[in-house]
Amino acid sequence: MRDAMRDRINVALKAAQDEGDKRRCATLRLVQTAVKDREAAAREHGKDGVNDSEVIEILQKMVHQREASAEEFESGGQLDLAEQERVEQDIIREFLPAQLSQDEMRTLCEETVKDIDAHGLRDIGRCMNELKTRYPGKMDFVQASCLMKDMLRIDGNGPKDAGKG
């Protein structure tokens, strides 16, 4: 089960090769290379490679990188390159867990604040660690952090007043 993500990527690469889909092959090879690089770095530090949650982190980072690149290309008038970045982004997203909606994320943030009895911005780290443990790869943790800060900033009493303002 440890290599489930890598197995899915390998199967997809093989299928793309059989279909002659060069863009998909190139993107999946980039993913494999990023995973292998992270794995090599982990082994240098005495770890036993990377697990699926770390592969998900790598994929999320790759998606964010392509989003940023696409926006830069668009602002520079290079629409064809922006489109290539978006295609790669879509290919990579296929391997990520379904993302939670904004409302679902808000609800889970509120529950987490209550569960760990957070009382202000000083508890943001604990809240975010708990979210990352409970929902790895299922939400944008940058957005979740912003939501959490808003909830904890209101008056330091958690999410009960988050709707005000």
Short mmCIF file of N, CA and C in Angstrom, two decimals:
data_model
loop_
_atom_site.label_atom_id
_atom_site.label_comp_id
_atom_site.label_asym_id
_atom_site.label_seq_id
_atom_site.Cartn_x
_atom_site.Cartn_y
_atom_site.Cartn_z
N MET A 1 0.83 -1.21 0.00
CA MET A 1 0.00 0.00 0.00
C MET A 1 0.87 1.26 0.00
N ARG A 2 2.08 1.13 0.49
CA ARG A 2 2.98 2.27 0.60
C ARG A 2 3.24 2.93 -0.75
N ASP A 3 3.29 2.16 -1.82
CA ASP A 3 3.63 2.69 -3.13
C ASP A 3 2.41 2.86 -4.04
N ALA A 4 1.24 2.99 -3.49
CA ALA A 4 0.02 3.07 -4.29
C ALA A 4 0.05 4.26 -5.25
N MET A 5 0.51 5.40 -4.78
CA MET A 5 0.56 6.59 -5.63
C MET A 5 1.54 6.39 -6.78
N ARG A 6 2.70 5.87 -6.45
CA ARG A 6 3.70 5.65 -7.50
C ARG A 6 3.23 4.62 -8.50
N ASP A 7 2.53 3.60 -8.01
CA ASP A 7 1.99 2.58 -8.92
C ASP A 7 0.97 3.21 -9.88
N ARG A 8 0.11 4.07 -9.36
CA ARG A 8 -0.88 4.74 -10.21
C ARG A 8 -0.19 5.59 -11.28
N ILE A 9 0.86 6.29 -10.89
CA ILE A 9 1.60 7.14 -11.83
C ILE A 9 2.27 6.27 -12.89
N ASN A 10 2.88 5.16 -12.48
CA ASN A 10 3.53 4.26 -13.43
C ASN A 10 2.54 3.67 -14.43
N VAL A 11 1.39 3.25 -13.94
CA VAL A 11 0.35 2.69 -14.83
C VAL A 11 -0.11 3.76 -15.82
N ALA A 12 -0.31 4.97 -15.33
CA ALA A 12 -0.75 6.06 -16.21
C ALA A 12 0.32 6.39 -17.26
N LEU A 13 1.58 6.35 -16.86
CA LEU A 13 2.67 6.61 -17.81
C LEU A 13 2.69 5.53 -18.89
N LYS A 14 2.56 4.29 -18.49
CA LYS A 14 2.55 3.18 -19.46
C LYS A 14 1.40 3.36 -20.44
N ALA A 15 0.22 3.70 -19.94
CA ALA A 15 -0.94 3.91 -20.80
C ALA A 15 -0.70 5.08 -21.75
N ALA A 16 -0.11 6.15 -21.27
CA ALA A 16 0.17 7.32 -22.11
C ALA A 16 1.18 6.96 -23.20
N GLN A 17 2.15 6.13 -22.86
CA GLN A 17 3.13 5.68 -23.85
C GLN A 17 2.44 4.85 -24.93
N ASP A 18 1.55 3.95 -24.51
CA ASP A 18 0.81 3.11 -25.46
C ASP A 18 -0.06 3.94 -26.38
N GLU A 19 -0.62 5.04 -25.85
CA GLU A 19 -1.49 5.91 -26.64
C GLU A 19 -0.70 6.94 -27.45
N GLY A 20 0.58 7.07 -27.18
CA GLY A 20 1.39 8.05 -27.90
C GLY A 20 1.13 9.48 -27.47
N ASP A 21 0.67 9.68 -26.24
CA ASP A 21 0.36 11.01 -25.71
C ASP A 21 1.64 11.61 -25.13
N LYS A 22 2.35 12.38 -25.96
CA LYS A 22 3.66 12.90 -25.57
C LYS A 22 3.60 13.88 -24.41
N ARG A 23 2.61 14.76 -24.38
CA ARG A 23 2.49 15.74 -23.30
C ARG A 23 2.28 15.02 -21.97
N ARG A 24 1.38 14.04 -21.96
CA ARG A 24 1.09 13.28 -20.74
C ARG A 24 2.33 12.50 -20.29
N CYS A 25 3.02 11.87 -21.23
CA CYS A 25 4.25 11.13 -20.89
C CYS A 25 5.28 12.06 -20.25
N ALA A 26 5.51 13.21 -20.87
CA ALA A 26 6.50 14.14 -20.36
C ALA A 26 6.14 14.62 -18.96
N THR A 27 4.87 14.92 -18.75
CA THR A 27 4.43 15.40 -17.43
C THR A 27 4.58 14.31 -16.38
N LEU A 28 4.19 13.10 -16.71
CA LEU A 28 4.29 12.01 -15.74
C LEU A 28 5.75 11.65 -15.44
N ARG A 29 6.61 11.81 -16.43
CA ARG A 29 8.04 11.60 -16.17
C ARG A 29 8.59 12.67 -15.23
N LEU A 30 8.11 13.91 -15.39
CA LEU A 30 8.51 14.96 -14.46
C LEU A 30 8.08 14.63 -13.04
N VAL A 31 6.87 14.10 -12.92
CA VAL A 31 6.36 13.70 -11.60
C VAL A 31 7.26 12.60 -11.01
N GLN A 32 7.56 11.59 -11.83
CA GLN A 32 8.41 10.51 -11.34
C GLN A 32 9.78 11.02 -10.90
N THR A 33 10.34 11.94 -11.67
CA THR A 33 11.65 12.50 -11.33
C THR A 33 11.59 13.27 -10.01
N ALA A 34 10.53 14.05 -9.83
CA ALA A 34 10.39 14.81 -8.58
C ALA A 34 10.29 13.87 -7.38
N VAL A 35 9.55 12.77 -7.54
CA VAL A 35 9.40 11.80 -6.46
C VAL A 35 10.74 11.12 -6.18
N LYS A 36 11.44 10.74 -7.24
CA LYS A 36 12.75 10.08 -7.06
C LYS A 36 13.75 11.02 -6.39
N ASP A 37 13.71 12.29 -6.77
CA ASP A 37 14.61 13.27 -6.14
C ASP A 37 14.33 13.38 -4.64
N ARG A 38 13.05 13.48 -4.29
CA ARG A 38 12.68 13.58 -2.88
C ARG A 38 13.08 12.30 -2.14
N GLU A 39 12.90 11.16 -2.80
CA GLU A 39 13.26 9.89 -2.19
C GLU A 39 14.76 9.81 -1.93
N ALA A 40 15.55 10.25 -2.90
CA ALA A 40 17.01 10.24 -2.73
C ALA A 40 17.42 11.16 -1.58
N ALA A 41 16.81 12.32 -1.50
CA ALA A 41 17.11 13.25 -0.41
C ALA A 41 16.73 12.64 0.94
N ALA A 42 15.61 11.95 0.99
CA ALA A 42 15.17 11.32 2.24
C ALA A 42 16.16 10.24 2.67
N ARG A 43 16.63 9.46 1.71
CA ARG A 43 17.58 8.39 2.04
C ARG A 43 18.91 8.96 2.54
N GLU A 44 19.31 10.11 1.98
CA GLU A 44 20.54 10.75 2.44
C GLU A 44 20.44 11.16 3.91
N HIS A 45 19.21 11.42 4.35
CA HIS A 45 18.98 11.82 5.74
C HIS A 45 18.55 10.63 6.60
N GLY A 46 18.79 9.42 6.11
CA GLY A 46 18.52 8.23 6.89
C GLY A 46 17.08 7.76 6.91
N LYS A 47 16.23 8.36 6.10
CA LYS A 47 14.83 7.92 6.05
C LYS A 47 14.70 6.80 5.04
N ASP A 48 13.58 6.13 5.07
CA ASP A 48 13.35 4.96 4.22
C ASP A 48 12.56 5.33 2.96
N GLY A 49 12.87 6.45 2.34
CA GLY A 49 12.14 6.86 1.15
C GLY A 49 10.99 7.79 1.50
N VAL A 50 10.00 7.85 0.60
CA VAL A 50 8.84 8.72 0.81
C VAL A 50 7.56 7.89 0.79
N ASN A 51 6.57 8.35 1.54
CA ASN A 51 5.28 7.67 1.55
C ASN A 51 4.28 8.41 0.66
N ASP A 52 3.09 7.87 0.56
CA ASP A 52 2.08 8.46 -0.33
C ASP A 52 1.72 9.89 0.04
N SER A 53 1.69 10.21 1.34
CA SER A 53 1.34 11.58 1.72
C SER A 53 2.42 12.55 1.25
N GLU A 54 3.67 12.12 1.24
CA GLU A 54 4.74 12.97 0.73
C GLU A 54 4.65 13.11 -0.79
N VAL A 55 4.23 12.04 -1.47
CA VAL A 55 4.02 12.12 -2.92
C VAL A 55 2.91 13.13 -3.20
N ILE A 56 1.86 13.13 -2.39
CA ILE A 56 0.77 14.09 -2.56
C ILE A 56 1.30 15.51 -2.38
N GLU A 57 2.16 15.73 -1.39
CA GLU A 57 2.76 17.06 -1.19
C GLU A 57 3.54 17.50 -2.43
N ILE A 58 4.29 16.58 -3.01
CA ILE A 58 5.07 16.88 -4.21
C ILE A 58 4.12 17.28 -5.34
N LEU A 59 3.05 16.51 -5.50
CA LEU A 59 2.09 16.80 -6.58
C LEU A 59 1.43 18.16 -6.37
N GLN A 60 1.07 18.47 -5.13
CA GLN A 60 0.45 19.76 -4.84
C GLN A 60 1.40 20.90 -5.17
N LYS A 61 2.66 20.73 -4.82
CA LYS A 61 3.65 21.75 -5.11
C LYS A 61 3.78 21.94 -6.62
N MET A 62 3.78 20.84 -7.36
CA MET A 62 3.89 20.91 -8.82
C MET A 62 2.68 21.63 -9.42
N VAL A 63 1.50 21.38 -8.88
CA VAL A 63 0.30 22.06 -9.37
C VAL A 63 0.41 23.56 -9.12
N HIS A 64 0.83 23.95 -7.92
CA HIS A 64 0.97 25.37 -7.59
C HIS A 64 2.03 26.04 -8.48
N GLN A 65 3.13 25.33 -8.74
CA GLN A 65 4.16 25.88 -9.62
C GLN A 65 3.61 26.15 -11.02
N ARG A 66 2.82 25.21 -11.52
CA ARG A 66 2.27 25.37 -12.86
C ARG A 66 1.22 26.48 -12.91
N GLU A 67 0.49 26.64 -11.84
CA GLU A 67 -0.48 27.74 -11.78
C GLU A 67 0.24 29.08 -11.84
N ALA A 68 1.30 29.20 -11.06
CA ALA A 68 2.06 30.44 -11.06
C ALA A 68 2.69 30.70 -12.43
N SER A 69 3.23 29.67 -13.03
CA SER A 69 3.84 29.82 -14.36
C SER A 69 2.80 30.22 -15.40
N ALA A 70 1.64 29.59 -15.33
CA ALA A 70 0.58 29.90 -16.29
C ALA A 70 0.16 31.36 -16.17
N GLU A 71 0.03 31.85 -14.95
CA GLU A 71 -0.34 33.25 -14.74
C GLU A 71 0.74 34.19 -15.29
N GLU A 72 2.00 33.83 -15.08
CA GLU A 72 3.09 34.66 -15.61
C GLU A 72 3.07 34.67 -17.14
N PHE A 73 2.87 33.50 -17.73
CA PHE A 73 2.83 33.43 -19.19
C PHE A 73 1.66 34.24 -19.75
N GLU A 74 0.50 34.14 -19.07
CA GLU A 74 -0.66 34.90 -19.53
C GLU A 74 -0.40 36.40 -19.46
N SER A 75 0.17 36.83 -18.35
CA SER A 75 0.42 38.27 -18.21
C SER A 75 1.47 38.75 -19.22
N GLY A 76 2.32 37.82 -19.68
CA GLY A 76 3.32 38.17 -20.67
C GLY A 76 2.84 37.95 -22.10
N GLY A 77 1.57 37.57 -22.25
CA GLY A 77 1.00 37.39 -23.58
C GLY A 77 1.38 36.08 -24.25
N GLN A 78 1.96 35.15 -23.52
CA GLN A 78 2.33 33.86 -24.08
C GLN A 78 1.26 32.83 -23.76
N LEU A 79 0.13 32.96 -24.43
CA LEU A 79 -1.03 32.13 -24.12
C LEU A 79 -0.81 30.66 -24.42
N ASP A 80 -0.02 30.34 -25.45
CA ASP A 80 0.24 28.95 -25.77
C ASP A 80 1.02 28.26 -24.64
N LEU A 81 1.98 28.95 -24.07
CA LEU A 81 2.74 28.39 -22.95
C LEU A 81 1.88 28.29 -21.69
N ALA A 82 1.01 29.27 -21.49
CA ALA A 82 0.10 29.22 -20.35
C ALA A 82 -0.82 28.01 -20.46
N GLU A 83 -1.29 27.74 -21.67
CA GLU A 83 -2.17 26.59 -21.89
C GLU A 83 -1.42 25.29 -21.61
N GLN A 84 -0.17 25.20 -22.02
CA GLN A 84 0.63 24.00 -21.74
C GLN A 84 0.76 23.77 -20.24
N GLU A 85 0.99 24.84 -19.50
CA GLU A 85 1.09 24.72 -18.04
C GLU A 85 -0.22 24.22 -17.43
N ARG A 86 -1.33 24.72 -17.94
CA ARG A 86 -2.64 24.30 -17.42
C ARG A 86 -2.93 22.84 -17.76
N VAL A 87 -2.51 22.39 -18.93
CA VAL A 87 -2.69 20.98 -19.30
C VAL A 87 -1.89 20.10 -18.34
N GLU A 88 -0.63 20.49 -18.09
CA GLU A 88 0.19 19.73 -17.15
C GLU A 88 -0.44 19.73 -15.75
N GLN A 89 -0.96 20.87 -15.37
CA GLN A 89 -1.61 21.00 -14.06
C GLN A 89 -2.77 20.01 -13.95
N ASP A 90 -3.58 19.93 -14.99
CA ASP A 90 -4.73 19.01 -14.99
C ASP A 90 -4.27 17.55 -14.91
N ILE A 91 -3.19 17.23 -15.62
CA ILE A 91 -2.67 15.86 -15.58
C ILE A 91 -2.23 15.51 -14.16
N ILE A 92 -1.51 16.40 -13.53
CA ILE A 92 -1.01 16.16 -12.17
C ILE A 92 -2.17 16.05 -11.18
N ARG A 93 -3.18 16.92 -11.35
CA ARG A 93 -4.33 16.92 -10.43
C ARG A 93 -5.08 15.58 -10.42
N GLU A 94 -5.01 14.84 -11.49
CA GLU A 94 -5.69 13.54 -11.56
C GLU A 94 -5.25 12.61 -10.44
N PHE A 95 -4.05 12.81 -9.92
CA PHE A 95 -3.51 11.92 -8.92
C PHE A 95 -3.69 12.42 -7.50
N LEU A 96 -4.28 13.60 -7.37
CA LEU A 96 -4.53 14.18 -6.04
C LEU A 96 -5.91 13.78 -5.54
N PRO A 97 -6.05 13.65 -4.24
CA PRO A 97 -7.39 13.38 -3.69
C PRO A 97 -8.33 14.54 -4.02
N ALA A 98 -9.62 14.24 -4.06
CA ALA A 98 -10.61 15.30 -4.30
C ALA A 98 -10.46 16.38 -3.23
N GLN A 99 -10.49 17.64 -3.67
CA GLN A 99 -10.32 18.75 -2.75
C GLN A 99 -11.66 19.13 -2.11
N LEU A 100 -11.60 19.54 -0.87
CA LEU A 100 -12.79 19.97 -0.15
C LEU A 100 -13.22 21.35 -0.63
N SER A 101 -14.51 21.59 -0.58
CA SER A 101 -15.03 22.90 -0.96
C SER A 101 -14.68 23.91 0.13
N GLN A 102 -14.87 25.19 -0.19
CA GLN A 102 -14.60 26.26 0.78
C GLN A 102 -15.47 26.08 2.03
N ASP A 103 -16.75 25.75 1.84
CA ASP A 103 -17.65 25.56 2.98
C ASP A 103 -17.23 24.36 3.83
N GLU A 104 -16.86 23.26 3.17
CA GLU A 104 -16.41 22.08 3.91
C GLU A 104 -15.14 22.40 4.69
N MET A 105 -14.24 23.14 4.06
CA MET A 105 -13.00 23.52 4.72
C MET A 105 -13.28 24.39 5.95
N ARG A 106 -14.19 25.34 5.81
CA ARG A 106 -14.54 26.21 6.93
C ARG A 106 -15.11 25.38 8.10
N THR A 107 -15.99 24.45 7.78
CA THR A 107 -16.59 23.60 8.81
C THR A 107 -15.52 22.78 9.53
N LEU A 108 -14.60 22.20 8.76
CA LEU A 108 -13.55 21.38 9.37
C LEU A 108 -12.59 22.23 10.20
N CYS A 109 -12.33 23.44 9.76
CA CYS A 109 -11.49 24.35 10.55
C CYS A 109 -12.18 24.68 11.87
N GLU A 110 -13.46 24.96 11.81
CA GLU A 110 -14.21 25.27 13.04
C GLU A 110 -14.20 24.09 14.00
N GLU A 111 -14.41 22.88 13.46
CA GLU A 111 -14.40 21.67 14.29
C GLU A 111 -13.03 21.47 14.94
N THR A 112 -11.99 21.70 14.17
CA THR A 112 -10.63 21.53 14.68
C THR A 112 -10.34 22.52 15.80
N VAL A 113 -10.75 23.76 15.63
CA VAL A 113 -10.56 24.78 16.67
C VAL A 113 -11.24 24.33 17.96
N LYS A 114 -12.47 23.83 17.84
CA LYS A 114 -13.20 23.35 19.03
C LYS A 114 -12.53 22.13 19.63
N ASP A 115 -12.14 21.17 18.76
CA ASP A 115 -11.57 19.91 19.25
C ASP A 115 -10.29 20.10 20.04
N ILE A 116 -9.44 21.02 19.59
CA ILE A 116 -8.17 21.21 20.31
C ILE A 116 -8.22 22.39 21.27
N ASP A 117 -9.41 22.98 21.39
CA ASP A 117 -9.63 24.07 22.34
C ASP A 117 -8.67 25.23 22.09
N ALA A 118 -8.64 25.68 20.83
CA ALA A 118 -7.76 26.80 20.45
C ALA A 118 -8.38 28.12 20.89
N HIS A 119 -7.52 29.04 21.36
CA HIS A 119 -8.00 30.33 21.88
C HIS A 119 -7.18 31.50 21.38
N GLY A 120 -7.02 31.61 20.11
CA GLY A 120 -6.30 32.77 19.59
C GLY A 120 -5.20 32.38 18.62
N LEU A 121 -4.57 33.40 18.08
CA LEU A 121 -3.57 33.20 17.04
C LEU A 121 -2.37 32.37 17.50
N ARG A 122 -2.10 32.37 18.78
CA ARG A 122 -0.96 31.59 19.26
C ARG A 122 -1.19 30.09 19.04
N ASP A 123 -2.43 29.67 18.80
CA ASP A 123 -2.75 28.25 18.59
C ASP A 123 -2.82 27.87 17.11
N ILE A 124 -2.48 28.78 16.22
CA ILE A 124 -2.60 28.51 14.78
C ILE A 124 -1.76 27.31 14.37
N GLY A 125 -0.56 27.19 14.91
CA GLY A 125 0.32 26.07 14.56
C GLY A 125 -0.29 24.73 14.93
N ARG A 126 -0.83 24.65 16.13
CA ARG A 126 -1.47 23.40 16.56
C ARG A 126 -2.65 23.07 15.67
N CYS A 127 -3.44 24.08 15.33
CA CYS A 127 -4.62 23.86 14.47
C CYS A 127 -4.21 23.35 13.09
N MET A 128 -3.20 23.99 12.51
CA MET A 128 -2.77 23.61 11.17
C MET A 128 -2.15 22.21 11.18
N ASN A 129 -1.38 21.88 12.21
CA ASN A 129 -0.82 20.52 12.30
C ASN A 129 -1.92 19.48 12.38
N GLU A 130 -2.95 19.81 13.14
CA GLU A 130 -4.08 18.88 13.27
C GLU A 130 -4.80 18.70 11.94
N LEU A 131 -5.04 19.81 11.22
CA LEU A 131 -5.69 19.71 9.90
C LEU A 131 -4.86 18.87 8.94
N LYS A 132 -3.56 19.09 8.94
CA LYS A 132 -2.68 18.34 8.03
C LYS A 132 -2.66 16.87 8.37
N THR A 133 -2.79 16.54 9.64
CA THR A 133 -2.83 15.14 10.06
C THR A 133 -4.16 14.50 9.67
N ARG A 134 -5.25 15.23 9.89
CA ARG A 134 -6.58 14.69 9.63
C ARG A 134 -6.94 14.64 8.15
N TYR A 135 -6.50 15.63 7.38
CA TYR A 135 -6.96 15.77 5.99
C TYR A 135 -5.81 15.96 5.01
N PRO A 136 -4.84 15.04 5.01
CA PRO A 136 -3.69 15.24 4.13
C PRO A 136 -4.09 15.26 2.66
N GLY A 137 -3.66 16.31 1.97
CA GLY A 137 -3.90 16.41 0.55
C GLY A 137 -5.31 16.76 0.12
N LYS A 138 -6.21 16.92 1.08
CA LYS A 138 -7.61 17.14 0.72
C LYS A 138 -8.03 18.60 0.73
N MET A 139 -7.14 19.48 1.16
CA MET A 139 -7.49 20.90 1.15
C MET A 139 -6.25 21.73 0.87
N ASP A 140 -6.49 22.94 0.47
CA ASP A 140 -5.41 23.89 0.25
C ASP A 140 -5.09 24.47 1.62
N PHE A 141 -3.93 24.10 2.17
CA PHE A 141 -3.62 24.50 3.53
C PHE A 141 -3.26 25.97 3.65
N VAL A 142 -2.94 26.61 2.55
CA VAL A 142 -2.74 28.06 2.58
C VAL A 142 -4.08 28.74 2.83
N GLN A 143 -5.10 28.30 2.09
CA GLN A 143 -6.44 28.84 2.31
C GLN A 143 -6.95 28.49 3.70
N ALA A 144 -6.70 27.26 4.11
CA ALA A 144 -7.14 26.83 5.44
C ALA A 144 -6.48 27.69 6.52
N SER A 145 -5.22 28.01 6.33
CA SER A 145 -4.51 28.86 7.29
C SER A 145 -5.14 30.24 7.38
N CYS A 146 -5.52 30.79 6.23
CA CYS A 146 -6.18 32.11 6.23
C CYS A 146 -7.52 32.03 6.96
N LEU A 147 -8.29 30.98 6.69
CA LEU A 147 -9.57 30.80 7.39
C LEU A 147 -9.35 30.68 8.90
N MET A 148 -8.35 29.86 9.25
CA MET A 148 -8.07 29.63 10.66
C MET A 148 -7.66 30.93 11.34
N LYS A 149 -6.81 31.72 10.69
CA LYS A 149 -6.38 32.99 11.28
C LYS A 149 -7.57 33.91 11.49
N ASP A 150 -8.48 33.97 10.51
CA ASP A 150 -9.67 34.80 10.66
C ASP A 150 -10.50 34.34 11.85
N MET A 151 -10.67 33.04 11.99
CA MET A 151 -11.47 32.50 13.09
C MET A 151 -10.84 32.81 14.44
N LEU A 152 -9.54 32.62 14.53
CA LEU A 152 -8.86 32.79 15.81
C LEU A 152 -8.58 34.25 16.14
N ARG A 153 -8.58 35.10 15.12
CA ARG A 153 -8.30 36.52 15.32
C ARG A 153 -9.53 37.27 15.84
N ILE A 154 -10.72 36.80 15.53
CA ILE A 154 -11.97 37.51 15.84
C ILE A 154 -11.94 38.09 17.25
N ASP A 155 -11.85 37.20 18.22
CA ASP A 155 -11.71 37.72 19.58
C ASP A 155 -10.94 36.76 20.47
N GLY A 156 -10.29 35.82 19.81
CA GLY A 156 -9.49 34.87 20.59
C GLY A 156 -10.32 33.77 21.22
N ASN A 157 -11.61 33.72 20.89
CA ASN A 157 -12.48 32.70 21.50
C ASN A 157 -12.90 31.64 20.51
N GLY A 158 -12.22 31.52 19.38
CA GLY A 158 -12.51 30.44 18.46
C GLY A 158 -13.58 30.80 17.45
N PRO A 159 -14.16 29.76 16.83
CA PRO A 159 -15.01 29.96 15.67
C PRO A 159 -16.42 30.42 15.93
N LYS A 160 -16.87 30.49 17.17
CA LYS A 160 -18.28 30.82 17.38
C LYS A 160 -18.65 32.20 16.84
N ASP A 161 -17.66 33.11 16.77
CA ASP A 161 -17.93 34.45 16.26
C ASP A 161 -17.42 34.65 14.85
N ALA A 162 -16.96 33.57 14.19
CA ALA A 162 -16.32 33.70 12.87
C ALA A 162 -17.26 34.27 11.82
N GLY A 163 -18.54 34.09 11.98
CA GLY A 163 -19.49 34.60 10.99
C GLY A 163 -19.72 36.10 11.10
N LYS A 164 -19.32 36.72 12.20
CA LYS A 164 -19.53 38.16 12.40
C LYS A 164 -18.42 38.93 11.72
N GLY A 165 -18.70 40.16 11.39
CA GLY A 165 -17.62 41.00 10.96
C GLY A 165 -17.89 41.65 9.71
#
